[in-house]
Amino acid sequence: MATPLEQLISMRNEAITRLWEHKYTTATRISVGAATCEHAAGSKAVWELLAHIKAGGGLDGVHIGQVGCVGRCDMEPMVEVVRAREIPAKYVKVTPEKMRRIIEEHIYGGKVIEEWTLNE
Amino acid sequence: MSKKNHKHRVVAVCLGPSCRKKGGQALFDNLKVEIQRAHLSESVEVVETGCRGLCARGPVAHVYPDNITYCRLTPNDATRIVQGHLVSGHPMEDKVSHADRIANRSFRLFGDARFFGKQLRLTLRNCGVIDPENIDEYLAVRGYEALAKSLTGMKPEEVIQAMRDSGLRGRGGGGFPTGVKWNFAATQKADTKYIICNADEGDPGAFMDRSAIEGDPHTILEGMAIGGYAIGAHQGYIYIRAEYPLAVKRLEIALEQARAHNLIGKDILGSGFDFDIEVRLGAGAFVCGEETALIHSIEGERGTPRPRPPYPSVEGLWGKPTVINNVETWANVPVIILDGPEWFASIGTADSKGTKVFAVAGKVRNTGLVEVPMGMTLREIVYDVAGGVEGGRSLKAIQTGGPSGGCIPAQYLDTPVDYESLKGIGSIMGSGGLIVMDETTCMVDVAKYFLEFTMNESCGKCTPCREGTKRMYEILERITSGRGEEHDIELLEELGETVKFASLCGLGQTAPNPILSTIRHFRDEYVAHTRQKRCPAGVCTQLITYEINDACIGCGACARKCPVKCISGETRKLHTIDQSKCIKCGECFAACRFDAVTRS
Ligand SMILES: Cc1cc2nc3c(=O)[nH]c(=O)nc-3n(C[C@H](O)[C@H](O)[C@H](O)COP(=O)(O)O)c2cc1C
């Protein structure tokens, strides 16, 4: 019988395969901070906006996901945008209004809105 | 996209701007050619990825599902990757990235920001990186591998030895060596043993444990299961306050997923080892974070402490040997098993190994949660990681250890952070609170703030703590309201030492620390409050006097702002404040544009 380690490794490979399909190979990924602190700062509204757009058939080919907090309390809500061939951008103090512009200019337009990104 | 499924392997080449500039594109092209030449096109896919933050070591490529990251590649390495690794199964050892260590596995960019650059994120390695509600994401970053490794090739004694060799000490405040604690419990003869995770986190302003659980709940479960295997326990409890609903929810989701994957529960991964975990909610009393009170609370008793010994590792939950560790302590366990105790012990100082998470707050530019290697100086934490004092003011003191800790004055900024050195300057490591104070902070007021907390949270079981904290608070009230006498300072010291010495549990034994440390380092402020009835920082309102000097042009701006109408004077003539009516609100001080209102 397979050892616990062997079982774990095949379990991991299955997990990675699933992630490949849903996430890693998606050209654009958006991760929204989701923790007590992020929620208090207003990240739920940003998440709901993205989920709403997605449910309406928008953001095609874009993966949206949630992550815990990275510890930058003063900069929350934080949203990370990862696009193929680009350095990931971490947007800070994101509101639904800002998110709309990020989608338009960065996700669709390919232009990072530098002044809204974490720079220190 | 689903075609990826049919391939057995994926080589992901970073084509972020930096890697591409260093030859990533040629590497990518060569890989495609080599794979075709080796007739592997059917089974291997070459894909490009965006930046993963390993720019300094670029170009980088990652091979799935082997999970091997190569760094500093040249276009010519394509042949070696294909022939050596993909065909013959021998990874190119000389180019395997050390970033493959669990510590550095966060593929996303962290190194871009100064805030992250100086950190070493071990326990928080996945926080903000993975989706905490999806076990696949934890599994993908070597999640549960440490548990599987322990169950496959390590005897329980070997796991305990690894903990001892690592030098890990408890992160809940006390700093007791974890391996020694586990060994006590392991060597007890008993039919049942228990594991407890202390997630009570009662220090005001502390949120290290909450954040860790919300960002990466599986790490805690994995650590606890390894602990259970090491000491022979089959049941674990997580004691967490009901005020943390999201953390509780994520723990429940994680538990359900781990059970579904046979990573928690009966016969884990076919090893024959059973271990389950239950979440218990606490009502949020500070004293319930104390281990014996916590155990009473889980048992359904009133959450009050009892004298130790016997320690929980000998007589704990329901009288059985119990290992109780803090959230952060548990989160270190998988790291130590995976990367080895020697590596872990190479981080930190002689007696404090690994990292520590701090919740940095107060008068600092970047408030937040940071994880730094032990031995980093306070100066580096405050100035390099947290961006320095807000508004460019000068730093006066740093408070560590919350209500059990003390204030460290600015002259000790170059002290390396470890258990012993902080104790040496009258504070403690504590569980991770770190409050930065500038010249606008009154040290007597700070001591009063913490004492009010401990006084209210004292469970009342023992007299020294119950009465002592109340009397000390009364004296501090007297001092901050201008009714204090100079001998009150000595009285505080005497009372503080007595409460420390005579209290039953850690709450009372440490409650005087904020007072004693501020008297030790800032005695002149206490003297100013008592002898001159003056608060140097201008915080204690009852000791402030506002006056109007000759610079007054009689514009009347202050009088209009005064909420109690105690400022009078004719237009264009010197105004005066009626001290008997003044409520010291400071409105006049803020309103005057001629520096005519003084505060002293
Ligand atoms: C008043 C009081 C409150 C405490 N609160 C906590 C707490 O919130 N979290 C914690 O882990 N330890 C707390 N402790 C320390 C625990 O008693 C115990 O030492 C700790 O959980 C052991 O775990 P460690 O060795 O991993 O640090 C507290 C102790 C006292 C005296």
Short mmCIF file of N, CA, C and O in Angstrom, two decimals, chain B residues 224-278:
data_model
loop_
_atom_site.label_atom_id
_atom_site.label_comp_id
_atom_site.label_asym_id
_atom_site.label_seq_id
_atom_site.Cartn_x
_atom_site.Cartn_y
_atom_site.Cartn_z
N MET B 224 -1.24 20.80 14.76
CA MET B 224 -1.85 20.10 15.88
C MET B 224 -1.84 18.59 15.67
O MET B 224 -1.59 17.81 16.60
N ALA B 225 -2.11 18.15 14.42
CA ALA B 225 -2.11 16.71 14.15
C ALA B 225 -0.71 16.13 14.36
O ALA B 225 -0.56 15.03 14.91
N ILE B 226 0.31 16.88 13.97
CA ILE B 226 1.69 16.41 14.17
C ILE B 226 1.96 16.33 15.68
O ILE B 226 2.55 15.36 16.16
N GLY B 227 1.50 17.32 16.42
CA GLY B 227 1.65 17.30 17.88
C GLY B 227 0.95 16.10 18.50
O GLY B 227 1.48 15.44 19.40
N GLY B 228 -0.25 15.81 18.00
CA GLY B 228 -1.01 14.67 18.51
C GLY B 228 -0.25 13.37 18.27
O GLY B 228 -0.14 12.52 19.16
N TYR B 229 0.32 13.25 17.08
CA TYR B 229 1.09 12.04 16.75
C TYR B 229 2.31 11.93 17.68
O TYR B 229 2.62 10.85 18.19
N ALA B 230 2.95 13.06 17.93
CA ALA B 230 4.18 13.05 18.73
C ALA B 230 3.91 12.64 20.18
O ALA B 230 4.69 11.91 20.78
N ILE B 231 2.82 13.10 20.77
CA ILE B 231 2.60 12.79 22.20
C ILE B 231 1.61 11.65 22.41
O ILE B 231 1.40 11.20 23.53
N GLY B 232 0.98 11.17 21.33
CA GLY B 232 0.02 10.08 21.48
C GLY B 232 -1.37 10.56 21.86
O GLY B 232 -2.06 9.91 22.64
N ALA B 233 -1.78 11.70 21.32
CA ALA B 233 -3.14 12.20 21.56
C ALA B 233 -3.98 11.96 20.33
O ALA B 233 -3.47 11.94 19.21
N HIS B 234 -5.27 11.77 20.54
CA HIS B 234 -6.16 11.53 19.40
C HIS B 234 -7.25 12.57 19.28
O HIS B 234 -8.09 12.49 18.40
N GLN B 235 -7.24 13.51 20.20
CA GLN B 235 -8.26 14.56 20.14
C GLN B 235 -7.61 15.90 20.42
O GLN B 235 -6.78 16.03 21.33
N GLY B 236 -7.99 16.88 19.62
CA GLY B 236 -7.49 18.22 19.84
C GLY B 236 -8.63 19.21 19.96
O GLY B 236 -9.73 18.96 19.45
N TYR B 237 -8.38 20.32 20.65
CA TYR B 237 -9.37 21.38 20.76
C TYR B 237 -8.74 22.71 20.36
O TYR B 237 -7.59 22.98 20.71
N ILE B 238 -9.52 23.50 19.65
CA ILE B 238 -9.08 24.87 19.38
C ILE B 238 -9.98 25.78 20.19
O ILE B 238 -11.20 25.78 20.01
N TYR B 239 -9.38 26.51 21.13
CA TYR B 239 -10.16 27.41 21.97
C TYR B 239 -10.04 28.81 21.38
O TYR B 239 -8.97 29.41 21.37
N ILE B 240 -11.16 29.30 20.88
CA ILE B 240 -11.11 30.59 20.19
C ILE B 240 -12.30 31.43 20.63
O ILE B 240 -13.37 30.91 20.92
N ARG B 241 -12.08 32.76 20.70
CA ARG B 241 -13.17 33.61 21.19
C ARG B 241 -14.28 33.77 20.15
O ARG B 241 -14.01 33.84 18.95
N ALA B 242 -15.50 33.82 20.64
CA ALA B 242 -16.66 33.94 19.76
C ALA B 242 -16.65 35.26 18.99
O ALA B 242 -17.36 35.41 18.00
N GLU B 243 -15.81 36.21 19.45
CA GLU B 243 -15.72 37.49 18.73
C GLU B 243 -15.00 37.37 17.40
O GLU B 243 -14.85 38.36 16.68
N TYR B 244 -14.51 36.19 17.09
CA TYR B 244 -13.77 35.97 15.84
C TYR B 244 -14.59 35.08 14.89
O TYR B 244 -14.15 34.00 14.50
N PRO B 245 -15.78 35.54 14.47
CA PRO B 245 -16.65 34.64 13.69
C PRO B 245 -16.05 34.17 12.37
O PRO B 245 -16.22 33.01 11.99
N LEU B 246 -15.31 35.04 11.68
CA LEU B 246 -14.75 34.63 10.39
C LEU B 246 -13.66 33.57 10.58
O LEU B 246 -13.58 32.59 9.82
N ALA B 247 -12.84 33.76 11.61
CA ALA B 247 -11.80 32.77 11.90
C ALA B 247 -12.44 31.43 12.25
O ALA B 247 -11.98 30.37 11.80
N VAL B 248 -13.51 31.48 13.03
CA VAL B 248 -14.20 30.24 13.41
C VAL B 248 -14.75 29.56 12.16
O VAL B 248 -14.58 28.35 11.96
N LYS B 249 -15.37 30.36 11.30
CA LYS B 249 -15.96 29.80 10.08
C LYS B 249 -14.87 29.14 9.22
O LYS B 249 -15.04 28.02 8.72
N ARG B 250 -13.73 29.81 9.08
CA ARG B 250 -12.68 29.24 8.23
C ARG B 250 -12.09 27.98 8.84
O ARG B 250 -11.70 27.06 8.12
N LEU B 251 -12.02 27.92 10.18
CA LEU B 251 -11.54 26.70 10.82
C LEU B 251 -12.51 25.56 10.55
O LEU B 251 -12.10 24.43 10.26
N GLU B 252 -13.81 25.84 10.64
CA GLU B 252 -14.81 24.80 10.41
C GLU B 252 -14.75 24.29 8.97
O GLU B 252 -14.81 23.10 8.72
N ILE B 253 -14.61 25.23 8.02
CA ILE B 253 -14.50 24.83 6.62
C ILE B 253 -13.25 23.97 6.42
O ILE B 253 -13.28 22.91 5.79
N ALA B 254 -12.13 24.42 6.99
CA ALA B 254 -10.87 23.70 6.84
C ALA B 254 -10.98 22.29 7.42
O ALA B 254 -10.53 21.32 6.83
N LEU B 255 -11.63 22.20 8.60
CA LEU B 255 -11.78 20.89 9.24
C LEU B 255 -12.59 19.94 8.37
O LEU B 255 -12.23 18.78 8.19
N GLU B 256 -13.66 20.47 7.83
CA GLU B 256 -14.53 19.64 6.99
C GLU B 256 -13.75 19.14 5.77
O GLU B 256 -13.81 17.95 5.43
N GLN B 257 -13.00 20.04 5.13
CA GLN B 257 -12.24 19.64 3.94
C GLN B 257 -11.13 18.65 4.31
O GLN B 257 -10.88 17.69 3.58
N ALA B 258 -10.47 18.89 5.45
CA ALA B 258 -9.39 18.00 5.85
C ALA B 258 -9.93 16.61 6.17
O ALA B 258 -9.31 15.59 5.85
N ARG B 259 -11.12 16.56 6.79
CA ARG B 259 -11.72 15.26 7.08
C ARG B 259 -12.06 14.55 5.78
O ARG B 259 -11.81 13.35 5.62
N ALA B 260 -12.61 15.31 4.81
CA ALA B 260 -13.00 14.70 3.53
C ALA B 260 -11.78 14.15 2.79
O ALA B 260 -11.89 13.21 2.01
N HIS B 261 -10.61 14.71 3.05
CA HIS B 261 -9.39 14.23 2.40
C HIS B 261 -8.64 13.21 3.27
O HIS B 261 -7.50 12.87 2.97
N ASN B 262 -9.26 12.81 4.37
CA ASN B 262 -8.63 11.85 5.28
C ASN B 262 -7.31 12.38 5.85
O ASN B 262 -6.36 11.65 6.09
N LEU B 263 -7.26 13.70 6.06
CA LEU B 263 -6.06 14.30 6.65
C LEU B 263 -6.29 14.56 8.13
O LEU B 263 -5.35 14.83 8.89
N ILE B 264 -7.54 14.54 8.53
CA ILE B 264 -7.94 14.63 9.92
C ILE B 264 -9.01 13.56 10.07
O ILE B 264 -9.78 13.32 9.14
N GLY B 265 -9.04 12.90 11.24
CA GLY B 265 -10.06 11.87 11.46
C GLY B 265 -9.43 10.51 11.72
O GLY B 265 -8.33 10.44 12.25
N LYS B 266 -10.14 9.47 11.33
CA LYS B 266 -9.66 8.11 11.60
C LYS B 266 -8.63 7.67 10.56
O LYS B 266 -8.75 7.99 9.39
N ASP B 267 -7.64 6.94 11.01
CA ASP B 267 -6.67 6.29 10.12
C ASP B 267 -6.14 7.26 9.06
O ASP B 267 -6.26 7.03 7.85
N ILE B 268 -5.53 8.33 9.53
CA ILE B 268 -5.08 9.41 8.64
C ILE B 268 -4.11 8.88 7.58
O ILE B 268 -3.10 8.27 7.90
N LEU B 269 -4.44 9.08 6.31
CA LEU B 269 -3.63 8.65 5.17
C LEU B 269 -3.21 7.18 5.29
O LEU B 269 -2.10 6.80 4.90
N GLY B 270 -4.09 6.39 5.87
CA GLY B 270 -3.81 4.96 5.97
C GLY B 270 -2.71 4.59 6.95
O GLY B 270 -2.17 3.49 6.92
N SER B 271 -2.38 5.51 7.86
CA SER B 271 -1.27 5.27 8.76
C SER B 271 -1.68 4.55 10.04
O SER B 271 -0.85 4.13 10.82
N GLY B 272 -2.98 4.48 10.27
CA GLY B 272 -3.45 3.90 11.52
C GLY B 272 -3.57 4.92 12.64
O GLY B 272 -4.08 4.62 13.72
N PHE B 273 -3.13 6.15 12.39
CA PHE B 273 -3.19 7.19 13.42
C PHE B 273 -4.51 7.97 13.31
O PHE B 273 -4.87 8.43 12.23
N ASP B 274 -5.21 8.05 14.45
CA ASP B 274 -6.48 8.79 14.49
C ASP B 274 -6.27 10.13 15.17
O ASP B 274 -5.64 10.20 16.23
N PHE B 275 -6.81 11.18 14.59
CA PHE B 275 -6.76 12.47 15.27
C PHE B 275 -7.88 13.37 14.78
O PHE B 275 -8.01 13.61 13.58
N ASP B 276 -8.70 13.82 15.71
CA ASP B 276 -9.76 14.75 15.32
C ASP B 276 -9.66 16.03 16.14
O ASP B 276 -8.99 16.05 17.18
N ILE B 277 -10.29 17.07 15.63
CA ILE B 277 -10.20 18.39 16.26
C ILE B 277 -11.59 18.98 16.40
O ILE B 277 -12.43 18.85 15.51
N GLU B 278 -11.82 19.62 17.54
CA GLU B 278 -13.09 20.29 17.78
C GLU B 278 -12.82 21.76 18.10
O GLU B 278 -11.82 22.07 18.76
#
